XYZ file of C-alpha atoms in Angstrom:
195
model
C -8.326 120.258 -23.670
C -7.434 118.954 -20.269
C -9.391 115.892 -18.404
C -10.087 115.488 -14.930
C -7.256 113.049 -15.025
C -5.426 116.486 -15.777
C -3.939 114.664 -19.628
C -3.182 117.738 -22.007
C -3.930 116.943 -25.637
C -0.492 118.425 -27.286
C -0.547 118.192 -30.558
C 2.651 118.248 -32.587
C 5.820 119.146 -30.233
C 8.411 121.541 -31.737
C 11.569 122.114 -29.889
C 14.220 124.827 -30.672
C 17.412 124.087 -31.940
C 19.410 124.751 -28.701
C 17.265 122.519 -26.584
C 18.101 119.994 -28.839
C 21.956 120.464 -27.970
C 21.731 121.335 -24.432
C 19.050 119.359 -22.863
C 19.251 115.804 -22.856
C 16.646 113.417 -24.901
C 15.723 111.909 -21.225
C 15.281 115.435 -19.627
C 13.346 117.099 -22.234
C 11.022 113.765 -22.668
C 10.645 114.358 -18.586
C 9.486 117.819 -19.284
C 6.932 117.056 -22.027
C 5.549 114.519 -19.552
C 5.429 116.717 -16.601
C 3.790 119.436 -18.842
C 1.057 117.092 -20.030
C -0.420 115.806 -16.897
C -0.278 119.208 -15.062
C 2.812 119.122 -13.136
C 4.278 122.310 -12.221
C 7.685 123.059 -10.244
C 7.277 125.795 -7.396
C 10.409 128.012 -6.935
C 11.269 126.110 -3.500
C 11.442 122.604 -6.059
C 8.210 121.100 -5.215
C 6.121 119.286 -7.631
C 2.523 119.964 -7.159
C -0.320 119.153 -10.152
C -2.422 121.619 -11.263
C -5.020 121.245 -13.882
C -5.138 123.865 -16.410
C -8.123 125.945 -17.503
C -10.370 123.453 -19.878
C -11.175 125.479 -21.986
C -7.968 127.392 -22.191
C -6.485 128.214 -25.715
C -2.371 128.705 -24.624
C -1.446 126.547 -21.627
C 2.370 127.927 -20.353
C 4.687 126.520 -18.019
C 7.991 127.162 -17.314
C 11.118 124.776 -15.820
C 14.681 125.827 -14.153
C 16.855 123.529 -15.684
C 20.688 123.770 -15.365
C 20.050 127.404 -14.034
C 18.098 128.319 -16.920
C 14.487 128.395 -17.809
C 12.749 126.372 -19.789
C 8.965 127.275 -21.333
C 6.912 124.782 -22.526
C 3.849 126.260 -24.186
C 0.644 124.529 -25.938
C -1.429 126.507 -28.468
C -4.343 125.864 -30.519
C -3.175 127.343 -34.068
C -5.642 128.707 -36.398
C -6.740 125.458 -38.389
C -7.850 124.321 -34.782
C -4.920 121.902 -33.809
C -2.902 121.620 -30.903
C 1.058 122.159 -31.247
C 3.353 122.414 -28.295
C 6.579 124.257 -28.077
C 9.908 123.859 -26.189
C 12.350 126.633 -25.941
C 14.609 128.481 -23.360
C 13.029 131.582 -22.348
C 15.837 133.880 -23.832
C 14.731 132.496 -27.457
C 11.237 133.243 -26.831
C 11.525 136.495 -29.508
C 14.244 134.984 -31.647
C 12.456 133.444 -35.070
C 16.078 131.743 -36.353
C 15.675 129.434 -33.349
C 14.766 126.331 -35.093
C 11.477 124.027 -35.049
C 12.767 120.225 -34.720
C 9.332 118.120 -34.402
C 10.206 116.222 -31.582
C 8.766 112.824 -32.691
C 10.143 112.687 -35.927
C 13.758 113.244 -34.123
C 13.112 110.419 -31.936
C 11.997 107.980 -34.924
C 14.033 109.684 -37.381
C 11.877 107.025 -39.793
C 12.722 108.207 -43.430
C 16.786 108.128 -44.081
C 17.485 111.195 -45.920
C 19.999 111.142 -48.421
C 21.192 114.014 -50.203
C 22.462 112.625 -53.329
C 25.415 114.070 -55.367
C 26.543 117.421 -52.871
C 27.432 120.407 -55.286
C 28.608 123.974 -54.350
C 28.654 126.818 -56.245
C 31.761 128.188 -57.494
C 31.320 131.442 -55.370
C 30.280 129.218 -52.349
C 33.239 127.345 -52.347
C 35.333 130.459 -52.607
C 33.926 132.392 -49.931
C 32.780 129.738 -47.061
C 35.760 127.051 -47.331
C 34.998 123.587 -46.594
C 33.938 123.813 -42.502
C 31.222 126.028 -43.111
C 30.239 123.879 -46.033
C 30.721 120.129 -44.308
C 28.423 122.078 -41.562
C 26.005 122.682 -43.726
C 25.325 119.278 -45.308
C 25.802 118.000 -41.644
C 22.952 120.299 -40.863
C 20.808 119.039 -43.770
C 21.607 115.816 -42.692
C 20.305 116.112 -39.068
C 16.803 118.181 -40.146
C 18.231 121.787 -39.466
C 16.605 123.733 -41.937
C 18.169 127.499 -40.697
C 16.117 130.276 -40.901
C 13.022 128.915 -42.251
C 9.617 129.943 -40.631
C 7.424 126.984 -38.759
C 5.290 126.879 -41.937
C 8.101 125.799 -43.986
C 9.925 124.293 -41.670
C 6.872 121.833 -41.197
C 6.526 121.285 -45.264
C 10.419 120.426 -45.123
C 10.121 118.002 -42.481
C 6.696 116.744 -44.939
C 9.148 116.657 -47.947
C 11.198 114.604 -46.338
C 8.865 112.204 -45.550
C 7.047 112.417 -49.049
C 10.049 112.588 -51.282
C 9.637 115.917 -52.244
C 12.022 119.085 -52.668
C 13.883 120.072 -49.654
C 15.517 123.978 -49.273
C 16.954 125.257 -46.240
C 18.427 128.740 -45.437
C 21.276 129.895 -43.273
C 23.083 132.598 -42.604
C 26.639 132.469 -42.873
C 28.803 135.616 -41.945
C 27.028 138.439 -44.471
C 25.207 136.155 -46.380
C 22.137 134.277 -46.772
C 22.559 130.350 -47.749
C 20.347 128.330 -49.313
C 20.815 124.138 -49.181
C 18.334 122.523 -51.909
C 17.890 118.738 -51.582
C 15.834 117.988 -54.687
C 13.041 115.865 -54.713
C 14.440 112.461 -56.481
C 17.467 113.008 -53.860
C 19.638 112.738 -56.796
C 21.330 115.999 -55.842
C 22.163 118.702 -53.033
C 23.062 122.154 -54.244
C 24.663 124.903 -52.028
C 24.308 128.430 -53.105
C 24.111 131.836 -52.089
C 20.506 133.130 -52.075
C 21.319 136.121 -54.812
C 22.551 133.041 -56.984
C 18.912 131.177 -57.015
């Protein structure tokens, strides 16, 4: 995993939602680089390198940004590739945190359009239009809610591949599901007891 030039392999980089809206692109892209060659900050602010265990499965570090921490953490997942993740320590437990792969947020290659935007009628009688423009404006930008890694990850693929997109939220009491079908024809907004 790590060289003697102290490089960590990391694999796919997920960040959380809220380090994509608090941390700038610059800082965050700082961090990554900081975590893969070994840096670590001591509490007095010092930089020093330190090489990780080689053979190490989980390498975690953690950064004081802004007065908050940071943890940076590269795994090797169960089919035997790395994956790194970027979260604030507070969201470490919290699964509706988001998983934005970093490098397809920086290329953003594929436009995604969502076609003809429908709501149900219930929808648009019980959100109103600001939770509903929020919504598409989520789709838009590659939130996908609630969703675990796994399908956040096939989402992201879908996008990519032309295939069906569905996101969930939760809005107030109830669960919301955004489906971007796969000829991008159409986006429907529902409730999840109306799928």
């Amino acid at each position: 995993m790590c060289q003697k030039n102290y490089v960590l392999e990391l694999g796919k980089i997920i960040i959380s939602r809220r380090i994509l809206s608090e941390v700038s692109a610059e800082k965050i892209n700082e961090l990554i680089s900081y975590h893969k060659n070994g840096y670590i900050v001591l509490r007095n602010g010092e930089l020093i390198q330190r090489a990780p265990e080689p053979r190490a499965e989980i390498v975690m570090n953690f950064y004081l940004v802004n007065d908050e921490t940071i943890v940076i953490r590269t795994l090797l997942n169960d089919e035997g590739n790395w994956r790194t993740e970027i979260h604030f320590e507070d969201e470490s437990n919290d699964h509706r945190r988001g998983y934005f792969d970093w490098m397809l947020h920086q290329s953003r290659k594929s436009p995604f359009t969502l076609g003809n935007v429908v709501c149900t009628a219930e929808v648009k009688k019980s959100l109103g239009m600001q939770h509903i423009h929020r919504l598409i404006e989520k789709q838009l930008s590659y939130d996908w809610g609630m969703v675990g890694l796994g399908d956040w990850t096939l989402n992201d693929r879908a996008v990519e591949n032309g295939r069906r997109v569905l996101s969930h939220h939760y809005i107030g009491d109830e669960y919301v599901y955004v489906i971007t079908e796969a000829d991008r024809c159409s986006t429907t907004i529902m409730f999840s007891y109306e799928y």
